[in-house]
Amino acid sequence: MSDLLTRPLLRRDEPSWGSRVPWFAAVLASGWVLVATLALGVLPAVAVWISDGADSALTDPLRFGARIWLVAHRIGLDVDGADFVFAPLGMTVVVMLLMYRSARWAAHQAGTATPRAIAAVIVPAVVVYGAGASLLATFATAGDVSSSPLTAGAVAAAWALAGFSLGVLHETGFDEVWLARLSPEVRAALAGGGVAIAGLVLVGAALTVAASVLNAGQIGMLADALDAGSLGTSVLAAGSAAVMPNVIVWAAGFSLGPGFAVGAETVVAPSGVELGMLPAVPVLGALPAEVPGTFAWLVLAGPVAVGVLAGLLVYRRLAQHQEPLSTMVLAAGGAGAAAAIGMSVLVTLSSGSIGAARLSQVGSVAWEVAAMTFLLVGVPATITATVLRWRSTRSSMIIGDPAHQDVGNRQ
């Protein structure tokens, strides 16, 4: 009974049918993710089409759903000559989770246990997903909206490579094996960077909640003005939830100082707010009209506290290995660098262009956020780890001092 409870759910020792045809398990997994993620965009579009009387051809909502699928993968669209490159990260996260889960299933069915077997699962899955994206881009192209099938296939294949690789490596246990081969200081730096990124996201989430509460009246007013009906309101709520992770990342950029833009020549930062004409989207009602003076810079305390926490984690991980002070400093600085790289990736994915001229720039600037992350997180992390290591060394020297021991013995 205890063995049953502790054994991993998806792993087994007996041969599985997929060990004979691992590519088939990969194709099934990849195809299922394609269909499931496409349904996320198609079903709401079809529901709205039906509620409007189904006057137009069924291909219209299907084509709109395909465009939503492309957008979720951050595949660019050309809308009447303007670029639309913006991924609702809520949908992107769902896509990656489905890839991860289906990849674990495929690896399990294929009995994957070697690097060659890993490639036999990942490669077919990536090829199928990329080919499916190219077909959807071709189908989505109509009227004044177009998308490059070649670009769509390449971008979707990159997402599939990341998602399916994570799932297969975790299911086979190779991720733990490769992680164990890293030196303790590298593992500590990666752990500190991961905690710092999570902390900054939490700071962004707290600011988003605070702004939503303070501007709840404006958000409700925008929602009432749209008068979208029950179904339209549900679709609008789902869309707002899909872009909420983007807003959280933008709020994290605000806490770091650079802020973010909601259109060309606009900025929302501790230094001030400049907003132009915005679309009547309820989620944008949380944007502040002004920042309360110099007190806005208090938000910088959040990233600094995150840096202190990262430095504490690095110290606790390396203290048991009795690593020297120089190694501790490098690991803490590495945690800051890892956090900076991770935040720049999140900012890049959360930002983009929504097509119209006044919304051609949306989100934060990646390099600015990366620089401030390294400054506000990496420096406090390094100082914290250094001080803790120095105190530990000093305490050890005092305890190990012969004169100190003689005094203790005489007492």
Short mmCIF file of C-alpha atoms in Angstrom, two decimals:
data_model
loop_
_atom_site.label_atom_id
_atom_site.label_comp_id
_atom_site.label_asym_id
_atom_site.label_seq_id
_atom_site.Cartn_x
_atom_site.Cartn_y
_atom_site.Cartn_z
CA MET A 1 0.00 0.00 0.00
CA SER A 2 2.81 2.42 0.88
CA ASP A 3 4.54 1.62 -2.42
CA LEU A 4 1.34 2.44 -4.28
CA LEU A 5 1.05 5.81 -2.58
CA THR A 6 4.67 6.86 -3.14
CA ARG A 7 5.06 5.60 -6.72
CA PRO A 8 4.81 8.33 -9.40
CA LEU A 9 1.41 8.33 -11.07
CA LEU A 10 2.56 8.21 -14.69
CA ARG A 11 5.63 5.99 -14.41
CA ARG A 12 5.63 2.23 -14.60
CA ASP A 13 8.14 -0.56 -15.12
CA GLU A 14 6.15 -2.79 -17.48
CA PRO A 15 6.46 -2.23 -21.25
CA SER A 16 3.87 0.05 -22.83
CA TRP A 17 2.34 -0.07 -26.30
CA GLY A 18 4.05 3.18 -27.29
CA SER A 19 7.50 1.63 -26.92
CA ARG A 20 6.94 0.00 -30.31
CA VAL A 21 5.71 3.17 -32.01
CA PRO A 22 6.84 6.16 -29.90
CA TRP A 23 6.22 8.57 -32.76
CA PHE A 24 2.54 7.60 -32.78
CA ALA A 25 2.13 8.48 -29.10
CA ALA A 26 3.84 11.82 -29.80
CA VAL A 27 1.54 12.52 -32.76
CA LEU A 28 -1.54 11.74 -30.68
CA ALA A 29 -0.37 14.00 -27.87
CA SER A 30 0.51 16.87 -30.19
CA GLY A 31 -2.73 16.55 -32.14
CA TRP A 32 -4.77 16.55 -28.95
CA VAL A 33 -3.10 19.78 -27.80
CA LEU A 34 -3.80 21.35 -31.20
CA VAL A 35 -7.50 20.48 -31.01
CA ALA A 36 -7.90 21.41 -27.34
CA THR A 37 -6.18 24.78 -27.65
CA LEU A 38 -8.02 25.60 -30.88
CA ALA A 39 -11.30 24.93 -29.06
CA LEU A 40 -10.42 27.67 -26.56
CA GLY A 41 -10.78 30.24 -29.33
CA VAL A 42 -13.38 28.59 -31.53
CA LEU A 43 -16.06 27.74 -28.95
CA PRO A 44 -16.58 31.32 -27.67
CA ALA A 45 -16.60 32.60 -31.26
CA VAL A 46 -19.21 30.03 -32.29
CA ALA A 47 -21.31 30.83 -29.19
CA VAL A 48 -21.36 34.53 -30.10
CA TRP A 49 -22.13 33.62 -33.74
CA ILE A 50 -25.13 31.55 -32.64
CA SER A 51 -26.39 34.26 -30.28
CA ASP A 52 -26.27 36.77 -33.15
CA GLY A 53 -28.55 34.56 -35.22
CA ALA A 54 -25.95 32.63 -37.21
CA ASP A 55 -26.53 34.90 -40.18
CA SER A 56 -23.02 34.61 -41.65
CA ALA A 57 -21.15 31.51 -42.77
CA LEU A 58 -19.81 29.12 -40.13
CA THR A 59 -16.30 29.68 -41.48
CA ASP A 60 -16.33 33.20 -40.02
CA PRO A 61 -16.31 32.17 -36.32
CA LEU A 62 -14.00 29.26 -37.11
CA ARG A 63 -11.57 31.61 -38.80
CA PHE A 64 -11.81 34.03 -35.88
CA GLY A 65 -11.05 31.18 -33.47
CA ALA A 66 -8.01 30.23 -35.54
CA ARG A 67 -6.78 33.81 -35.24
CA ILE A 68 -7.24 33.68 -31.47
CA TRP A 69 -5.16 30.48 -31.47
CA LEU A 70 -2.39 32.22 -33.41
CA VAL A 71 -2.48 35.22 -31.08
CA ALA A 72 -2.21 32.94 -28.02
CA HIS A 73 1.09 31.66 -29.44
CA ARG A 74 2.29 35.23 -30.10
CA ILE A 75 2.16 34.65 -33.83
CA GLY A 76 1.83 37.96 -35.60
CA LEU A 77 -1.15 39.00 -37.68
CA ASP A 78 -1.28 41.68 -40.34
CA VAL A 79 -4.55 43.55 -39.79
CA ASP A 80 -5.26 45.99 -42.58
CA GLY A 81 -1.57 46.80 -42.95
CA ALA A 82 -0.88 47.10 -39.19
CA ASP A 83 1.02 44.55 -37.12
CA PHE A 84 -0.85 42.74 -34.35
CA VAL A 85 1.64 40.92 -32.11
CA PHE A 86 0.23 40.44 -28.65
CA ALA A 87 -0.20 37.24 -26.64
CA PRO A 88 -2.75 37.00 -23.82
CA LEU A 89 -0.48 35.21 -21.38
CA GLY A 90 -3.41 33.55 -19.64
CA MET A 91 -4.09 31.54 -22.80
CA THR A 92 -0.39 31.00 -23.41
CA VAL A 93 0.03 29.49 -19.95
CA VAL A 94 -2.90 27.14 -20.58
CA VAL A 95 -1.34 26.08 -23.90
CA MET A 96 2.00 25.34 -22.22
CA LEU A 97 0.36 23.37 -19.41
CA LEU A 98 -1.52 21.23 -21.93
CA MET A 99 1.71 20.62 -23.84
CA TYR A 100 3.50 19.67 -20.63
CA ARG A 101 0.76 17.28 -19.54
CA SER A 102 0.34 15.60 -22.92
CA ALA A 103 4.12 15.24 -23.27
CA ARG A 104 4.23 13.37 -19.97
CA TRP A 105 1.49 11.07 -21.24
CA ALA A 106 3.33 10.42 -24.51
CA ALA A 107 6.62 9.71 -22.73
CA HIS A 108 4.81 7.35 -20.39
CA GLN A 109 3.11 5.47 -23.22
CA ALA A 110 6.37 5.27 -25.18
CA GLY A 111 8.29 3.92 -22.18
CA THR A 112 10.89 6.64 -22.74
CA ALA A 113 14.12 5.96 -20.84
CA THR A 114 17.04 7.07 -23.03
CA PRO A 115 18.08 10.32 -24.75
CA ARG A 116 17.36 8.73 -28.12
CA ALA A 117 13.89 7.74 -27.00
CA ILE A 118 13.33 11.29 -25.71
CA ALA A 119 14.10 12.67 -29.17
CA ALA A 120 11.78 10.05 -30.72
CA VAL A 121 8.89 11.59 -28.76
CA ILE A 122 9.76 15.29 -28.89
CA VAL A 123 10.65 15.61 -32.58
CA PRO A 124 7.40 14.19 -34.04
CA ALA A 125 5.34 16.24 -31.59
CA VAL A 126 7.11 19.45 -32.60
CA VAL A 127 6.79 18.69 -36.32
CA VAL A 128 3.06 17.98 -36.06
CA TYR A 129 2.42 21.08 -34.00
CA GLY A 130 4.38 23.31 -36.36
CA ALA A 131 2.59 21.86 -39.39
CA GLY A 132 -0.78 22.40 -37.72
CA ALA A 133 0.10 26.02 -37.02
CA SER A 134 0.99 26.58 -40.68
CA LEU A 135 -2.37 25.17 -41.75
CA LEU A 136 -4.23 27.35 -39.26
CA ALA A 137 -2.35 30.44 -40.45
CA THR A 138 -3.39 29.65 -44.01
CA PHE A 139 -7.01 29.18 -42.97
CA ALA A 140 -6.99 32.36 -40.84
CA THR A 141 -5.84 34.48 -43.78
CA ALA A 142 -8.83 36.18 -45.33
CA GLY A 143 -9.94 39.70 -46.13
CA ASP A 144 -7.77 42.32 -44.44
CA VAL A 145 -6.24 39.85 -41.95
CA SER A 146 -3.29 37.66 -42.88
CA SER A 147 -0.57 35.61 -41.24
CA SER A 148 2.56 34.00 -42.63
CA PRO A 149 2.28 30.17 -42.58
CA LEU A 150 6.08 29.83 -42.44
CA THR A 151 6.40 32.18 -39.47
CA ALA A 152 3.44 30.57 -37.72
CA GLY A 153 4.97 27.11 -38.11
CA ALA A 154 8.35 28.22 -36.79
CA VAL A 155 6.95 30.08 -33.77
CA ALA A 156 4.54 27.29 -32.84
CA ALA A 157 7.32 24.72 -33.21
CA ALA A 158 9.45 26.75 -30.77
CA TRP A 159 6.62 26.75 -28.22
CA ALA A 160 6.11 23.02 -28.76
CA LEU A 161 9.81 22.33 -28.33
CA ALA A 162 9.77 24.08 -24.96
CA GLY A 163 6.50 22.61 -23.70
CA PHE A 164 6.98 19.02 -24.85
CA SER A 165 10.63 18.95 -23.77
CA LEU A 166 9.72 20.04 -20.24
CA GLY A 167 7.07 17.35 -19.98
CA VAL A 168 9.17 14.52 -21.40
CA LEU A 169 12.26 15.40 -19.38
CA HIS A 170 10.27 15.58 -16.16
CA GLU A 171 8.44 12.31 -16.82
CA THR A 172 11.70 10.48 -17.52
CA GLY A 173 13.54 12.08 -14.61
CA PHE A 174 16.31 13.45 -16.81
CA ASP A 175 15.69 16.99 -15.54
CA GLU A 176 16.65 15.91 -12.02
CA VAL A 177 19.71 14.07 -13.32
CA TRP A 178 20.98 17.05 -15.29
CA LEU A 179 20.21 19.46 -12.46
CA ALA A 180 22.21 17.29 -10.05
CA ARG A 181 25.24 17.61 -12.33
CA LEU A 182 25.36 21.38 -11.80
CA SER A 183 27.63 22.79 -9.14
CA PRO A 184 26.02 23.86 -5.82
CA GLU A 185 26.61 27.55 -6.54
CA VAL A 186 24.89 27.33 -9.93
CA ARG A 187 21.90 25.54 -8.41
CA ALA A 188 21.74 28.15 -5.66
CA ALA A 189 21.85 30.98 -8.21
CA LEU A 190 19.05 29.41 -10.26
CA ALA A 191 16.95 28.84 -7.16
CA GLY A 192 17.52 32.42 -6.02
CA GLY A 193 16.63 33.74 -9.47
CA GLY A 194 13.45 31.66 -9.54
CA VAL A 195 12.38 32.92 -6.12
CA ALA A 196 13.13 36.50 -7.20
CA ILE A 197 10.99 36.18 -10.34
CA ALA A 198 8.14 34.68 -8.33
CA GLY A 199 8.47 37.46 -5.77
CA LEU A 200 8.36 40.18 -8.42
CA VAL A 201 5.28 38.59 -9.97
CA LEU A 202 3.63 38.59 -6.54
CA VAL A 203 4.51 42.27 -6.13
CA GLY A 204 2.93 42.95 -9.53
CA ALA A 205 -0.16 40.97 -8.55
CA ALA A 206 -0.51 42.94 -5.30
CA LEU A 207 -0.27 46.25 -7.20
CA THR A 208 -2.82 45.02 -9.75
CA VAL A 209 -5.29 44.06 -7.02
CA ALA A 210 -4.77 47.40 -5.25
CA ALA A 211 -5.31 49.36 -8.47
CA SER A 212 -8.42 47.33 -9.31
CA VAL A 213 -9.92 47.98 -5.88
CA LEU A 214 -9.14 51.70 -5.97
CA ASN A 215 -10.59 52.05 -9.48
CA ALA A 216 -13.45 49.56 -9.16
CA GLY A 217 -16.00 52.25 -10.01
CA GLN A 218 -14.30 53.11 -13.28
CA ILE A 219 -14.00 49.43 -14.22
CA GLY A 220 -17.71 48.90 -13.56
CA MET A 221 -18.63 51.99 -15.53
CA LEU A 222 -16.72 50.77 -18.58
CA ALA A 223 -18.34 47.35 -18.32
CA ASP A 224 -21.82 48.89 -18.13
CA ALA A 225 -21.12 51.20 -21.06
CA LEU A 226 -20.34 48.25 -23.34
CA ASP A 227 -23.78 46.71 -22.67
CA ALA A 228 -22.56 43.40 -24.12
CA GLY A 229 -25.33 41.22 -22.72
CA SER A 230 -24.88 38.10 -20.64
CA LEU A 231 -22.95 36.12 -23.26
CA GLY A 232 -20.87 39.10 -24.33
CA THR A 233 -20.09 39.91 -20.73
CA SER A 234 -18.95 36.32 -20.16
CA VAL A 235 -16.68 36.45 -23.20
CA LEU A 236 -15.36 39.83 -22.10
CA ALA A 237 -14.65 38.48 -18.62
CA ALA A 238 -12.78 35.52 -20.12
CA GLY A 239 -10.74 37.87 -22.29
CA SER A 240 -9.91 40.06 -19.30
CA ALA A 241 -8.78 37.01 -17.37
CA ALA A 242 -6.60 35.98 -20.32
CA VAL A 243 -4.73 39.32 -20.33
CA MET A 244 -4.52 39.61 -16.54
CA PRO A 245 -1.06 37.94 -16.42
CA ASN A 246 0.13 40.59 -18.90
CA VAL A 247 -1.13 43.33 -16.61
CA ILE A 248 0.61 41.70 -13.63
CA VAL A 249 3.93 41.66 -15.48
CA TRP A 250 3.42 45.32 -16.43
CA ALA A 251 2.72 46.12 -12.76
CA ALA A 252 5.96 44.34 -11.85
CA GLY A 253 7.71 46.65 -14.33
CA PHE A 254 6.04 49.57 -12.56
CA SER A 255 7.41 48.38 -9.19
CA LEU A 256 10.90 48.24 -10.67
CA GLY A 257 10.76 51.85 -11.90
CA PRO A 258 10.59 51.81 -15.73
CA GLY A 259 6.82 51.34 -15.74
CA PHE A 260 4.92 50.42 -18.89
CA ALA A 261 3.17 51.93 -21.88
CA VAL A 262 -0.40 51.54 -23.07
CA GLY A 263 0.10 53.03 -26.48
CA ALA A 264 2.64 55.21 -28.22
CA GLU A 265 3.94 58.17 -26.22
CA THR A 266 2.23 56.99 -23.03
CA VAL A 267 3.74 55.83 -19.76
CA VAL A 268 2.58 54.57 -16.36
CA ALA A 269 5.51 54.75 -13.95
CA PRO A 270 6.35 55.95 -10.43
CA SER A 271 7.70 59.12 -12.02
CA GLY A 272 4.28 59.97 -13.47
CA VAL A 273 1.40 58.93 -15.68
CA GLU A 274 0.71 60.07 -19.24
CA LEU A 275 -2.21 58.39 -20.97
CA GLY A 276 -3.81 59.04 -24.31
CA MET A 277 -7.02 57.68 -25.80
CA LEU A 278 -7.59 54.09 -24.67
CA PRO A 279 -10.06 51.45 -25.86
CA ALA A 280 -13.12 50.98 -23.64
CA VAL A 281 -11.89 47.73 -22.12
CA PRO A 282 -12.86 47.26 -18.46
CA VAL A 283 -9.46 45.85 -17.44
CA LEU A 284 -7.85 49.13 -18.52
CA GLY A 285 -10.08 50.98 -16.08
CA ALA A 286 -7.63 49.98 -13.34
CA LEU A 287 -4.99 52.31 -14.80
CA PRO A 288 -4.39 55.25 -12.46
CA ALA A 289 -5.01 58.75 -13.72
CA GLU A 290 -2.10 59.99 -11.60
CA VAL A 291 0.50 58.68 -9.19
CA PRO A 292 0.40 59.95 -5.58
CA GLY A 293 3.62 61.96 -5.57
CA THR A 294 6.91 60.76 -4.15
CA PHE A 295 5.18 58.06 -2.14
CA ALA A 296 4.86 56.10 -5.38
CA TRP A 297 8.58 55.34 -5.17
CA LEU A 298 7.82 53.27 -2.07
CA VAL A 299 6.89 50.48 -4.47
CA LEU A 300 10.64 50.00 -5.03
CA ALA A 301 10.74 48.49 -1.54
CA GLY A 302 9.02 45.41 -2.95
CA PRO A 303 11.81 44.41 -5.36
CA VAL A 304 14.44 45.21 -2.71
CA ALA A 305 12.69 42.89 -0.25
CA VAL A 306 12.57 40.24 -2.97
CA GLY A 307 16.33 40.65 -3.45
CA VAL A 308 16.96 40.20 0.28
CA LEU A 309 14.89 37.01 0.21
CA ALA A 310 16.85 35.71 -2.79
CA GLY A 311 20.14 36.45 -1.02
CA LEU A 312 18.93 34.61 2.08
CA LEU A 313 18.02 31.58 -0.01
CA VAL A 314 21.43 31.56 -1.71
CA TYR A 315 23.18 31.78 1.65
CA ARG A 316 21.15 28.96 3.21
CA ARG A 317 21.82 26.69 0.23
CA LEU A 318 25.57 27.30 0.19
CA ALA A 319 26.23 27.61 3.92
CA GLN A 320 25.95 23.85 4.37
CA HIS A 321 28.68 23.33 1.76
CA GLN A 322 31.03 25.79 3.54
CA GLU A 323 31.54 27.70 0.30
CA PRO A 324 33.97 30.68 0.48
CA LEU A 325 32.78 34.27 0.47
CA SER A 326 33.74 34.79 -3.18
CA THR A 327 31.56 31.87 -4.27
CA MET A 328 28.69 33.22 -2.19
CA VAL A 329 28.99 36.63 -3.85
CA LEU A 330 29.09 35.12 -7.35
CA ALA A 331 26.06 32.93 -6.64
CA ALA A 332 24.03 35.85 -5.29
CA GLY A 333 25.01 37.98 -8.27
CA GLY A 334 24.09 35.07 -10.51
CA ALA A 335 20.66 34.96 -8.88
CA GLY A 336 20.20 38.63 -9.77
CA ALA A 337 21.32 37.96 -13.34
CA ALA A 338 18.98 34.97 -13.66
CA ALA A 339 16.10 37.09 -12.35
CA ALA A 340 16.95 39.85 -14.82
CA ILE A 341 16.96 37.41 -17.74
CA GLY A 342 13.71 35.81 -16.60
CA MET A 343 11.96 39.15 -16.19
CA SER A 344 13.14 40.33 -19.60
CA VAL A 345 11.60 37.18 -21.13
CA LEU A 346 8.31 37.74 -19.30
CA VAL A 347 8.24 41.39 -20.37
CA THR A 348 8.93 40.47 -23.99
CA LEU A 349 6.13 37.89 -23.99
CA SER A 350 3.65 40.20 -22.25
CA SER A 351 4.31 43.22 -24.47
CA GLY A 352 3.73 43.87 -28.13
CA SER A 353 1.57 45.78 -30.57
CA ILE A 354 -2.22 45.76 -30.84
CA GLY A 355 -2.25 47.06 -34.38
CA ALA A 356 -3.70 50.54 -34.18
CA ALA A 357 -1.26 53.45 -34.36
CA ARG A 358 -1.97 54.67 -30.86
CA LEU A 359 -1.59 51.13 -29.49
CA SER A 360 1.49 50.18 -31.45
CA GLN A 361 3.51 50.00 -28.21
CA VAL A 362 2.01 48.12 -25.28
CA GLY A 363 3.90 46.90 -22.23
CA SER A 364 7.32 47.49 -20.70
CA VAL A 365 10.76 47.75 -22.29
CA ALA A 366 12.64 44.50 -21.71
CA TRP A 367 16.15 45.86 -21.29
CA GLU A 368 15.03 48.56 -18.85
CA VAL A 369 13.23 46.03 -16.67
CA ALA A 370 16.22 43.67 -16.84
CA ALA A 371 18.65 46.40 -15.77
CA MET A 372 16.48 47.52 -12.86
CA THR A 373 15.89 43.91 -11.80
CA PHE A 374 19.63 43.33 -11.58
CA LEU A 375 20.05 46.57 -9.65
CA LEU A 376 17.13 46.30 -7.22
CA VAL A 377 17.25 42.51 -6.79
CA GLY A 378 20.81 41.45 -7.57
CA VAL A 379 22.53 44.08 -5.41
CA PRO A 380 20.42 43.44 -2.26
CA ALA A 381 20.80 39.69 -2.80
CA THR A 382 24.59 40.04 -2.99
CA ILE A 383 24.75 42.30 0.07
CA THR A 384 22.51 39.96 2.07
CA ALA A 385 24.50 36.84 1.21
CA THR A 386 27.78 38.64 1.86
CA VAL A 387 26.73 39.97 5.27
CA LEU A 388 25.35 36.61 6.37
CA ARG A 389 28.50 34.80 5.23
CA TRP A 390 30.72 37.36 6.96
CA ARG A 391 28.76 37.03 10.19
CA SER A 392 28.98 33.26 9.99
CA THR A 393 32.74 33.39 9.40
CA ARG A 394 33.24 35.88 12.22
CA SER A 395 31.20 33.76 14.62
CA SER A 396 33.23 30.68 13.69
CA MET A 397 36.48 32.55 14.24
CA ILE A 398 35.37 33.76 17.67
CA ILE A 399 34.23 30.31 18.72
CA GLY A 400 37.42 28.74 17.42
CA ASP A 401 39.76 31.35 19.00
CA PRO A 402 42.04 29.55 21.60
CA ALA A 403 42.07 32.62 23.85
CA HIS A 404 38.28 32.67 23.81
CA GLN A 405 38.22 28.98 24.69
CA ASP A 406 40.65 29.50 27.62
CA VAL A 407 38.48 32.25 29.01
CA GLY A 408 35.48 29.95 28.78
CA ASN A 409 37.32 27.12 30.51
CA ARG A 410 38.45 29.36 33.41
CA GLN A 411 34.91 30.53 33.89
#
